[in-house]
């Protein structure tokens, strides 16, 4: 039964509890933004107040030639400043990326009842969760986003348990991205004086998850957010954007040619590129040398948007703390040792609020 758009409780049950999502609400026909989605003014994204990041993406294929050192320098500098950069010639086939976007539209284009079977309370697999917003039960204003989240354990379980509309292409995306992720980690950890072997790599990215995010068209993007201000909890995030755009990153400290402290910078979509961002775990491990990027997503009124992130992070049982090589150089640790599973519980137990999640590990 369709809810009353003016009855917040009825709308919440329809969107969240019954699994219709924002898309189900939009499909009812909306001319205005329902009250539960209207953000307080300080959380709204004013496009006019943001600058566009016009820097060229980093060409990863140049790592293997005479420009090796220049590419390494670019990756390290981006990790130390904005915490975000774009890569081309990353080794993931561009036609696979196009198929991935199509698969996301296929999944979210299904009737609500087909998606709702993966709601956390009823999902047939502990590896798959369909939901909306971030922590809707705790949020003062909801985020204009639906998502499907797929945890990776092994190929067989992914092909058996992930949704059939997207499992093969999502698994291929994950597997073909790992060479790139490994190279990036070798560069970033090498810069900290740490040599990586398979055990250390597993310690950094032993948990992997592919999400597909769907941002339906919104009658008034100025009042809403697709995703609120946050940093990612893990090591590295690999993000496929579609051509619509809407990703904004906060400048932590003034960066020449990019922005002043506190400004928001739009990361425009680049055909064939992947966006990389630093997560909280890598900020902790580097003792703050690398910056997890605070970012958010604006909605759009013209066309539904999809994005497909891969989240890599330590396993929940891993302990994370600033690396001894870095602490020795810095003279003190800025973060305490935490079990990553405890960090995760804190992260998923609170609403998006900038980089507040990092306070859990701060000394």
Steps between C-alpha positions, in 0.01 A plus 500: 500500500634845408585713803388854568801715408400740780497228767866458607441170681306345211765619252786362715333157514443499124854608407709333773309216670314371194806537278352726231794736532525854368436365149166353608406838649610691186306259281178608677547841334655784698482873435658604831753350741327315788580648842717209631745570214535876544850563636582780746653796310856430620494150344369606159738505203517835323655439159581868464723490808712208374790497255569225247813288533657561161823301557577231243446139612811295577597259221593177678656346188782756532621317813680255273704756306734794544226702679482251790626744766269779385196269522600381848542861612153589367333210683678574829427873481130437435483257795669755729277793402150448356484125564341456156635450148384362166675226302493410131666201331445320829469151354123463541345473150285802413229278344476317835439834672219577253346155563520568873296820470242315288481220761439756777212653302364148433506409870336821624254502209335183633168508688547584870409151621790347302750731677332490843584128539856616580400732787724439801221342704406242235795463259563138401875569522711664774717632213226708334309798636258734325414825672444871477668809654776412755358452852137601432383417853735764644507767228327836546479531119525202267745463212361476144662166417428128470779242497587134476807386692688178415774363727769289333615175661590291195397471135269203551293668774482826303368321191256304711374770741538844341193618299493336157436835324849624589713225658718402204589852395548617863734208573700566181531868600630404844751247370637716218542795741726316744824534298448877499421505874814301575716738296351802676563346842858413407556865407328648805651258753841515331495877550456429874797261499291182509561215256192293426466125468180297451436476875528875550277567197239264645525688829417826321226381261390160636136615487350607167152618415336618177209742531266630234344836583190640333404867523153549345406832342405758763245782456725748687869404537568821696306363800642146513823299508573169329757421768585720797847616608721203595831328448524129412606269781738272312838505324426600139171554317481453123201681349339484160293814430257528213499808276256701711733607780418636844799386711648771727814484716594734784840669498657430842794742464556755226629335181649709220286500183227296669339691786514671837451324832135406555397543135316227310641385168298309240671192353369504142443167323778409254406236239675171576650625828470357850500721809724394788460627853689445822305348790525543877702179550777632276497835682546313831775272363689797354462693830310771314745541212237380252161669530172316481284719281182658633250484214131515417267459203250741349174380343386583148166596346575389143591132505548222756866454591692183588841450657685178581760506779730220611582537870825334610582485869667288767307197624288567812743292713807706395655752738587833341737761641755748365788310338815489717714636213282812485470548876878480533537778243215711643604458862147415621186308403187703424272196516458207738489137399145384426344173387360584159170322575444744790577791267246363249228465762551862605500613135177321405334583832503876444364740240732661246672796666814597311812331637362450850545123463879549529461630855443139605871430438647835596720538803 
